[in-house]
Amino acid sequence: MFVTVVALATASAVIFGTADFFGGLATRRSRVLAVVVLSQLGGLALIGALIPFLSGSPNAPALMWGLAAGVVGGAAIVLFYRALAAGMMSVVAPTTAAASMALPVIFGLVAGDRPPALALVGIAVGLFAVVLVSREPNGPASAFKIGPVLAALAAGAGFGAFFVLIKLAPAEAGGWPLLAARAASVTLVAMLALAARRSLRPLPGSLPVTIAAGVLDMAANVLYLLAVQRGMLSLVAVLTSLYPASTLLLARYVLGERLSPVQITGVGFALGSIALIAAA
C-alpha cells in the first residue's frame, strides 16, 4: 500500500509539473482568465468522464469540502497563471510549490501523521529540494520581479489549502469532491471574468495548449486524491509538491530557460526525497 501511495503521488507531481508548463505556454499566448476558464472546463469534462470509474457516492460533507476546495483552488489558479504570464516558469513554479507544501505538511503532522523515520528524512530532503529549485537562476535577488513572486506565494497558499480540504472529504465519496471543486472553480472564475467584462474567447493557436493544461491538471488531481485517500497528508503533499522538477526540465529543454547549478542540484534532491520516502 505504501509503495502505491508513493507511486501515485510521484505520478501526480510529474503530471502537475507538465500541466503547469502547458498552462504557462497558454498564458503567454492568450488572456489569463480565458485560459483559466477553458482549462478548468477541460478538467471538468475529464472528471465527469472518470466519475463512474472512481468508486464512491456523493454525500453532503464531501460536496461541501469539494466546493470549498474549488473556491480557494480557483482563486489560486488565477494568481498562478498571472504569475506564469509575467515571470519565468523556472522561478514561479518552484516558489508556488514551496508555499503549497508548507500548509498540508504542518496540518498533517498536527492532525496526527506519524511518518517513519526514513520518511521524515525524505520530507526534510524534499523541503530542501524545493528551496533549491526556487533559487533565481539569473543572478542576485534584485533580478526578481516582485509581482510574479508575490502572486506565486499567494497561489501556493491557495493550493496548499486545496490539498488539505480535499483530504478532509470522506474517502467513500470517490471522485465527487473533485467534481464539486472543479464546478465551483469554473463558476467562480467565469463570474469574475463577467464582472470584469473580460473576454473568454481564446486567441488563435492557444486553445489546444489550454485544454491540455486543464486535462493534465485534473489527471494530476485524481492521482493526488487516490494517494491522499490511502496515505498520510504530510507525505503525499511533499511528493506532490515536487512537481516543479518536471516544469523546470520542460522549460529548460523546450523554452531554453537556463537552470543554475543550484537548481539542477535541487532536482537531484527531489529524486532523492522520492527514493527515501519510497524506501521507508
XYZ file of N, CA and C in Angstrom, residues 24-199:
528
model
N 1.580 27.646 -18.537
C 2.451 28.795 -18.759
C 2.518 29.185 -20.225
N 2.606 28.178 -21.100
C 2.599 28.469 -22.534
C 1.290 29.135 -22.952
N 0.184 28.615 -22.411
C -1.129 29.150 -22.794
C -1.289 30.599 -22.365
N -0.821 30.940 -21.149
C -0.990 32.313 -20.666
C -0.130 33.300 -21.442
N 0.904 32.820 -22.086
C 1.728 33.710 -22.904
C 1.145 33.890 -24.302
N 0.145 33.067 -24.641
C -0.473 33.144 -25.960
C -1.888 33.704 -25.922
N -2.497 33.791 -24.741
C -3.892 34.188 -24.662
C -4.158 34.959 -23.370
N -5.422 35.333 -23.162
C -5.838 36.067 -21.965
C -5.854 35.128 -20.760
N -5.408 35.624 -19.609
C -5.275 34.758 -18.439
C -6.619 34.164 -18.029
N -7.660 34.989 -17.905
C -8.951 34.461 -17.456
C -9.538 33.493 -18.472
N -9.317 33.741 -19.746
C -9.783 32.793 -20.766
C -9.073 31.456 -20.609
N -7.774 31.507 -20.354
C -7.010 30.271 -20.157
C -7.526 29.518 -18.938
N -7.767 30.248 -17.846
C -8.219 29.587 -16.624
C -9.575 28.917 -16.842
N -10.540 29.646 -17.384
C -11.885 29.094 -17.551
C -11.881 27.909 -18.512
N -11.230 28.049 -19.646
C -11.253 26.982 -20.641
C -10.476 25.757 -20.172
N -9.364 25.984 -19.496
C -8.616 24.834 -18.979
C -9.409 24.121 -17.889
N -10.068 24.903 -17.040
C -10.878 24.305 -15.987
C -12.056 23.523 -16.572
N -12.631 24.012 -17.671
C -13.703 23.268 -18.339
C -13.183 21.947 -18.896
N -11.959 21.958 -19.417
C -11.355 20.708 -19.887
C -11.195 19.716 -18.752
N -10.763 20.209 -17.592
C -10.642 19.347 -16.428
C -11.978 18.858 -15.927
N -12.992 19.724 -15.993
C -14.337 19.326 -15.574
C -14.872 18.198 -16.440
N -14.621 18.293 -17.743
C -15.056 17.230 -18.646
C -14.370 15.910 -18.304
N -13.076 15.971 -17.967
C -12.353 14.743 -17.641
C -12.878 14.101 -16.367
N -13.052 14.875 -15.301
C -13.516 14.279 -14.046
C -14.947 13.775 -14.200
N -15.743 14.450 -15.027
C -17.090 13.958 -15.292
C -17.072 12.597 -15.959
N -16.111 12.412 -16.874
C -16.000 11.125 -17.551
C -15.448 10.038 -16.634
N -14.614 10.437 -15.656
C -13.972 9.451 -14.780
C -14.820 9.069 -13.574
N -15.829 9.866 -13.229
C -16.633 9.620 -12.033
C -17.151 8.178 -11.956
N -17.691 7.598 -13.045
C -18.199 6.227 -12.942
C -17.113 5.199 -12.588
N -15.856 5.542 -12.857
C -14.765 4.587 -12.622
C -14.080 4.810 -11.269
N -14.429 5.902 -10.582
C -13.869 6.172 -9.259
C -14.927 5.797 -8.232
N -14.749 4.656 -7.621
C -15.780 4.126 -6.733
C -16.108 5.125 -5.634
N -17.383 5.337 -5.411
C -17.831 6.265 -4.386
C -19.176 6.857 -4.742
N -19.785 7.468 -3.781
C -21.085 8.100 -3.995
C -21.085 9.462 -3.321
N -21.832 10.425 -3.879
C -21.820 11.777 -3.314
C -22.537 11.841 -1.976
N -22.027 12.666 -1.084
C -22.710 12.964 0.173
C -22.435 14.415 0.512
N -23.240 14.975 1.404
C -23.160 16.406 1.688
C -21.780 16.854 2.173
N -21.144 16.163 3.138
C -19.813 16.617 3.578
C -18.785 16.630 2.447
N -18.800 15.575 1.623
C -17.833 15.501 0.529
C -18.021 16.652 -0.450
N -19.274 16.941 -0.788
C -19.542 18.017 -1.735
C -19.200 19.379 -1.141
N -19.449 19.561 0.158
C -19.133 20.832 0.796
C -17.624 21.059 0.851
N -16.871 20.029 1.243
C -15.412 20.161 1.247
C -14.904 20.412 -0.168
N -15.502 19.723 -1.148
C -15.104 19.933 -2.534
C -15.375 21.348 -3.012
N -16.554 21.877 -2.677
C -16.880 23.248 -3.072
C -15.906 24.251 -2.447
N -15.599 24.050 -1.163
C -14.641 24.939 -0.501
C -13.272 24.858 -1.171
N -12.856 23.633 -1.493
C -11.574 23.450 -2.178
C -11.586 24.133 -3.539
N -12.721 24.065 -4.235
C -12.819 24.685 -5.546
C -12.706 26.196 -5.497
N -13.280 26.805 -4.456
C -13.211 28.269 -4.327
C -11.767 28.717 -4.127
N -11.060 28.100 -3.166
C -9.672 28.522 -2.924
C -8.775 28.094 -4.089
N -9.058 26.917 -4.667
C -8.262 26.462 -5.796
C -8.457 27.338 -7.024
N -9.707 27.785 -7.265
C -9.958 28.668 -8.397
C -9.230 29.993 -8.269
N -9.269 30.575 -7.076
C -8.536 31.824 -6.849
C -7.040 31.603 -7.021
N -6.554 30.459 -6.532
C -5.118 30.164 -6.623
C -4.671 29.999 -8.072
N -5.484 29.347 -8.894
C -5.064 29.106 -10.272
C -5.021 30.407 -11.063
N -5.940 31.350 -10.756
C -5.881 32.657 -11.418
C -4.570 33.361 -11.073
N -4.230 33.380 -9.788
C -2.981 34.016 -9.363
C -1.768 33.319 -9.972
N -1.830 31.996 -10.016
C -0.709 31.222 -10.536
C -0.492 31.505 -12.025
N -1.573 31.511 -12.802
C -1.434 31.756 -14.234
C -1.001 33.191 -14.510
N -1.450 34.137 -13.672
C -0.964 35.515 -13.826
C 0.543 35.578 -13.579
N 0.995 34.849 -12.570
C 2.435 34.829 -12.278
C 3.210 34.179 -13.414
N 2.669 33.097 -13.985
C 3.343 32.434 -15.100
C 3.419 33.348 -16.321
N 2.366 34.148 -16.521
C 2.343 35.038 -17.681
C 3.378 36.147 -17.556
N 3.677 36.559 -16.316
C 4.556 37.710 -16.106
C 5.984 37.336 -15.723
N 6.190 36.116 -15.230
C 7.513 35.738 -14.741
C 8.044 34.488 -15.420
N 9.228 34.073 -15.006
C 9.842 32.865 -15.549
C 9.212 31.627 -14.913
N 8.900 30.641 -15.749
C 8.353 29.383 -15.229
C 9.286 28.774 -14.198
N 10.591 28.855 -14.462
C 11.572 28.207 -13.597
C 11.716 28.884 -12.244
N 11.060 30.037 -12.055
C 11.016 30.689 -10.745
C 9.627 30.573 -10.130
N 8.597 30.814 -10.953
C 7.227 30.842 -10.450
C 6.792 29.470 -9.937
N 7.029 28.403 -10.714
C 6.548 27.075 -10.315
C 7.161 26.611 -8.993
N 8.480 26.700 -8.804
C 9.042 26.272 -7.518
C 8.609 27.141 -6.336
N 8.465 28.451 -6.563
C 8.026 29.328 -5.482
C 6.630 28.948 -5.018
N 5.754 28.666 -5.987
C 4.397 28.227 -5.658
C 4.441 26.909 -4.887
N 5.286 26.003 -5.324
C 5.378 24.692 -4.666
C 5.844 24.822 -3.226
N 6.811 25.706 -2.982
C 7.312 25.888 -1.615
C 6.192 26.337 -0.684
N 5.349 27.263 -1.177
C 4.243 27.745 -0.348
C 3.158 26.688 -0.198
N 2.909 25.932 -1.263
C 1.822 24.944 -1.213
C 2.171 23.745 -0.346
N 3.459 23.480 -0.168
C 3.880 22.332 0.620
C 3.703 22.570 2.115
N 3.935 23.790 2.561
C 4.017 24.053 3.998
C 2.714 23.742 4.736
N 1.599 24.256 4.238
C 0.334 24.128 4.963
C -0.104 22.676 5.149
N -0.155 21.856 4.085
C -0.590 20.475 4.306
C 0.368 19.654 5.160
N 1.672 19.923 5.065
C 2.624 19.188 5.900
C 2.388 19.513 7.374
N 2.269 20.801 7.681
C 2.023 21.203 9.071
C 0.688 20.649 9.552
N -0.346 20.766 8.724
C -1.668 20.269 9.100
C -1.626 18.763 9.351
N -0.961 18.027 8.471
C -0.894 16.574 8.626
C -0.197 16.157 9.905
N 0.921 16.807 10.212
C 1.663 16.452 11.421
C 0.869 16.807 12.680
N 0.209 17.973 12.665
C -0.607 18.376 13.817
C -1.807 17.435 13.984
N -2.351 16.970 12.855
C -3.530 16.104 12.898
C -3.206 14.666 13.295
N -1.909 14.352 13.415
C -1.561 13.024 13.894
C -0.762 12.154 12.959
N -0.348 12.681 11.797
C 0.512 11.894 10.914
C 1.819 11.577 11.625
N 2.223 10.320 11.586
C 3.488 9.914 12.198
C 4.276 9.084 11.187
N 4.943 9.754 10.232
C 5.699 9.013 9.222
C 6.881 8.268 9.836
N 7.334 7.181 9.207
C 8.554 6.510 9.670
C 9.753 7.456 9.626
N 10.783 7.105 10.387
C 11.951 7.991 10.497
C 12.570 8.288 9.133
N 12.702 7.253 8.287
C 13.308 7.461 6.970
C 12.438 8.371 6.109
N 11.118 8.251 6.257
C 10.211 9.124 5.511
C 10.340 10.568 5.981
N 10.562 10.772 7.286
C 10.772 12.127 7.799
C 12.035 12.744 7.191
N 13.075 11.920 7.043
C 14.285 12.402 6.368
C 13.949 12.782 4.929
N 13.135 11.954 4.277
C 12.716 12.253 2.911
C 11.926 13.542 2.820
N 11.067 13.810 3.804
C 10.316 15.064 3.839
C 11.276 16.249 3.944
N 12.253 16.128 4.838
C 13.233 17.208 5.009
C 14.016 17.446 3.715
N 14.425 16.356 3.061
C 15.155 16.479 1.795
C 14.261 17.117 0.728
N 12.968 16.750 0.724
C 12.037 17.329 -0.230
C 11.858 18.822 -0.022
N 11.739 19.240 1.232
C 11.641 20.670 1.531
C 12.884 21.413 1.052
N 14.037 20.820 1.293
C 15.297 21.427 0.860
C 15.361 21.491 -0.669
N 14.850 20.453 -1.331
C 14.851 20.429 -2.794
C 14.028 21.575 -3.365
N 12.862 21.836 -2.773
C 12.017 22.917 -3.269
C 12.704 24.273 -3.067
N 13.397 24.434 -1.943
C 14.141 25.673 -1.705
C 15.212 25.859 -2.777
N 15.915 24.791 -3.120
C 16.992 24.892 -4.110
C 16.456 25.227 -5.492
N 15.396 24.543 -5.918
C 14.889 24.801 -7.265
C 14.183 26.150 -7.350
N 13.888 26.755 -6.191
C 13.241 28.062 -6.179
C 14.236 29.209 -6.343
N 15.528 28.900 -6.343
C 16.527 29.963 -6.451
C 16.497 30.596 -7.827
N 16.616 31.914 -7.883
C 16.634 32.660 -9.145
C 17.884 32.280 -9.941
N 17.727 31.790 -11.190
C 18.888 31.358 -11.950
C 19.672 32.478 -12.610
N 19.157 33.711 -12.603
C 19.778 34.761 -13.397
C 20.469 35.845 -12.584
N 20.899 35.489 -11.374
C 21.687 36.481 -10.684
C 21.153 36.823 -9.321
N 21.390 38.044 -8.845
C 21.077 38.440 -7.477
C 19.592 38.602 -7.255
N 19.235 38.787 -5.978
C 17.829 38.903 -5.609
C 17.158 40.076 -6.303
N 17.920 41.108 -6.642
C 17.341 42.273 -7.297
C 16.786 41.945 -8.669
N 17.198 40.763 -9.230
C 16.713 40.368 -10.546
C 15.283 39.849 -10.483
N 14.756 39.598 -9.308
C 13.384 39.121 -9.162
C 12.392 40.178 -9.626
N 11.338 39.728 -10.260
C 10.169 40.568 -10.452
C 9.267 40.285 -9.264
N 9.083 41.268 -8.403
C 8.413 41.019 -7.131
C 6.943 40.655 -7.327
N 6.290 41.229 -8.354
C 4.876 40.944 -8.580
C 4.599 39.466 -8.809
N 5.254 38.830 -9.789
C 5.032 37.407 -10.008
C 5.384 36.545 -8.798
N 6.417 36.933 -8.050
C 6.806 36.149 -6.879
C 5.722 36.209 -5.802
N 5.183 37.403 -5.546
C 4.115 37.538 -4.556
C 2.869 36.772 -5.000
N 2.545 36.861 -6.288
C 1.390 36.116 -6.805
C 1.618 34.616 -6.667
N 2.855 34.175 -6.909
C 3.167 32.760 -6.784
C 3.038 32.285 -5.340
N 3.481 33.100 -4.384
C 3.352 32.741 -2.970
C 1.883 32.640 -2.560
N 1.068 33.615 -3.005
C -0.359 33.577 -2.679
C -1.029 32.375 -3.329
N -0.650 32.079 -4.564
C -1.204 30.902 -5.248
C -0.829 29.626 -4.510
N 0.413 29.559 -4.044
C 0.854 28.371 -3.313
C 0.060 28.157 -2.043
N -0.231 29.247 -1.326
C -1.055 29.130 -0.120
C -2.433 28.584 -0.467
N -2.988 29.044 -1.591
C -4.288 28.542 -2.027
C -4.246 27.078 -2.407
N -3.196 26.664 -3.108
C -3.068 25.253 -3.477
C -2.899 24.375 -2.234
N -2.137 24.881 -1.260
C -1.974 24.123 -0.021
C -3.296 23.923 0.685
N -4.122 24.973 0.723
C -5.451 24.857 1.322
C -6.312 23.869 0.532
N -6.176 23.887 -0.784
C -6.910 22.932 -1.628
C -6.543 21.502 -1.250
N -5.249 21.223 -1.101
C -4.806 19.873 -0.741
C -5.407 19.424 0.593
N -5.437 20.335 1.554
C -5.980 19.995 2.877
C -7.475 19.733 2.786
N -8.201 20.595 2.106
C -9.660 20.464 2.027
C -10.071 19.182 1.298
N -9.346 18.812 0.256
C -9.652 17.562 -0.446
C -9.395 16.368 0.462
N -8.350 16.444 1.276
C -8.063 15.372 2.229
C -9.195 15.227 3.249
N -9.811 16.331 3.630
C -10.863 16.295 4.645
C -12.166 15.692 4.129
N -12.326 15.608 2.818
C -13.541 14.998 2.258
C -13.546 13.505 2.547
N -14.693 12.917 2.892
C -14.753 11.478 3.181
C -14.263 10.648 1.997
N -13.417 9.656 2.294
C -12.831 8.838 1.229
C -13.869 8.054 0.446
N -14.987 7.710 1.109
C -16.005 6.908 0.429
C -16.742 7.688 -0.659
N -16.462 8.981 -0.779
C -17.116 9.785 -1.817
C -16.470 9.621 -3.182
N -15.325 8.934 -3.239
C -14.666 8.736 -4.526
C -14.216 10.049 -5.127
N -14.545 10.260 -6.416
C -14.104 11.460 -7.109
C -15.053 12.633 -7.024
N -16.160 12.488 -6.296
C -17.146 13.564 -6.233
C -16.616 14.870 -5.654
N -15.717 14.858 -4.648
C -15.169 16.141 -4.179
C -14.444 16.916 -5.284
N -13.739 16.200 -6.160
C -13.057 16.873 -7.260
C -14.044 17.446 -8.265
N -15.126 16.718 -8.522
C -16.146 17.231 -9.431
C -16.756 18.513 -8.864
N -17.092 18.497 -7.564
C -17.651 19.700 -6.932
C -16.633 20.833 -6.947
N -15.371 20.510 -6.677
C -14.331 21.536 -6.655
C -14.171 22.192 -8.016
N -14.134 21.391 -9.069
C -13.937 21.960 -10.391
C -15.158 22.763 -10.841
N -16.354 22.295 -10.505
C -17.560 23.058 -10.837
C -17.538 24.416 -10.138
N -17.107 24.436 -8.870
C -17.044 25.690 -8.117
C -16.005 26.632 -8.704
N -14.838 26.096 -9.071
C -13.782 26.967 -9.586
C -14.145 27.545 -10.949
N -14.772 26.728 -11.806
C -15.199 27.238 -13.111
C -16.217 28.360 -12.930
N -17.185 28.146 -12.042
C -18.215 29.157 -11.804
C -17.611 30.438 -11.250
N -16.701 30.300 -10.281
C -16.071 31.469 -9.661
C -15.311 32.303 -10.684
N -14.474 31.656 -11.489
C -13.642 32.402 -12.435
C -14.488 32.980 -13.567
N -15.510 32.249 -14.012
C -16.389 32.782 -15.051
C -17.123 34.024 -14.556
N -17.590 33.996 -13.302
C -18.263 35.167 -12.735
C -17.292 36.341 -12.601
N -16.047 36.040 -12.225
C -15.032 37.085 -12.121
C -14.782 37.726 -13.487
N -14.705 36.897 -14.518
C -14.475 37.413 -15.870
C -15.644 38.267 -16.337
N -16.862 37.820 -16.050
C -18.040 38.597 -16.452
C -18.097 39.926 -15.702
N -17.790 39.894 -14.398
C -17.812 41.122 -13.605
C -16.771 42.123 -14.095
N -15.646 41.610 -14.528
C -14.574 42.473 -15.022
C -14.720 42.775 -16.511
N -15.751 42.212 -17.138
C -16.014 42.387 -18.566
C -14.817 41.970 -19.411
N -14.241 40.826 -19.035
C -13.109 40.272 -19.785
C -13.603 39.207 -20.757
N -13.055 39.209 -21.932
C -13.433 38.220 -22.933
C -12.867 36.849 -22.564
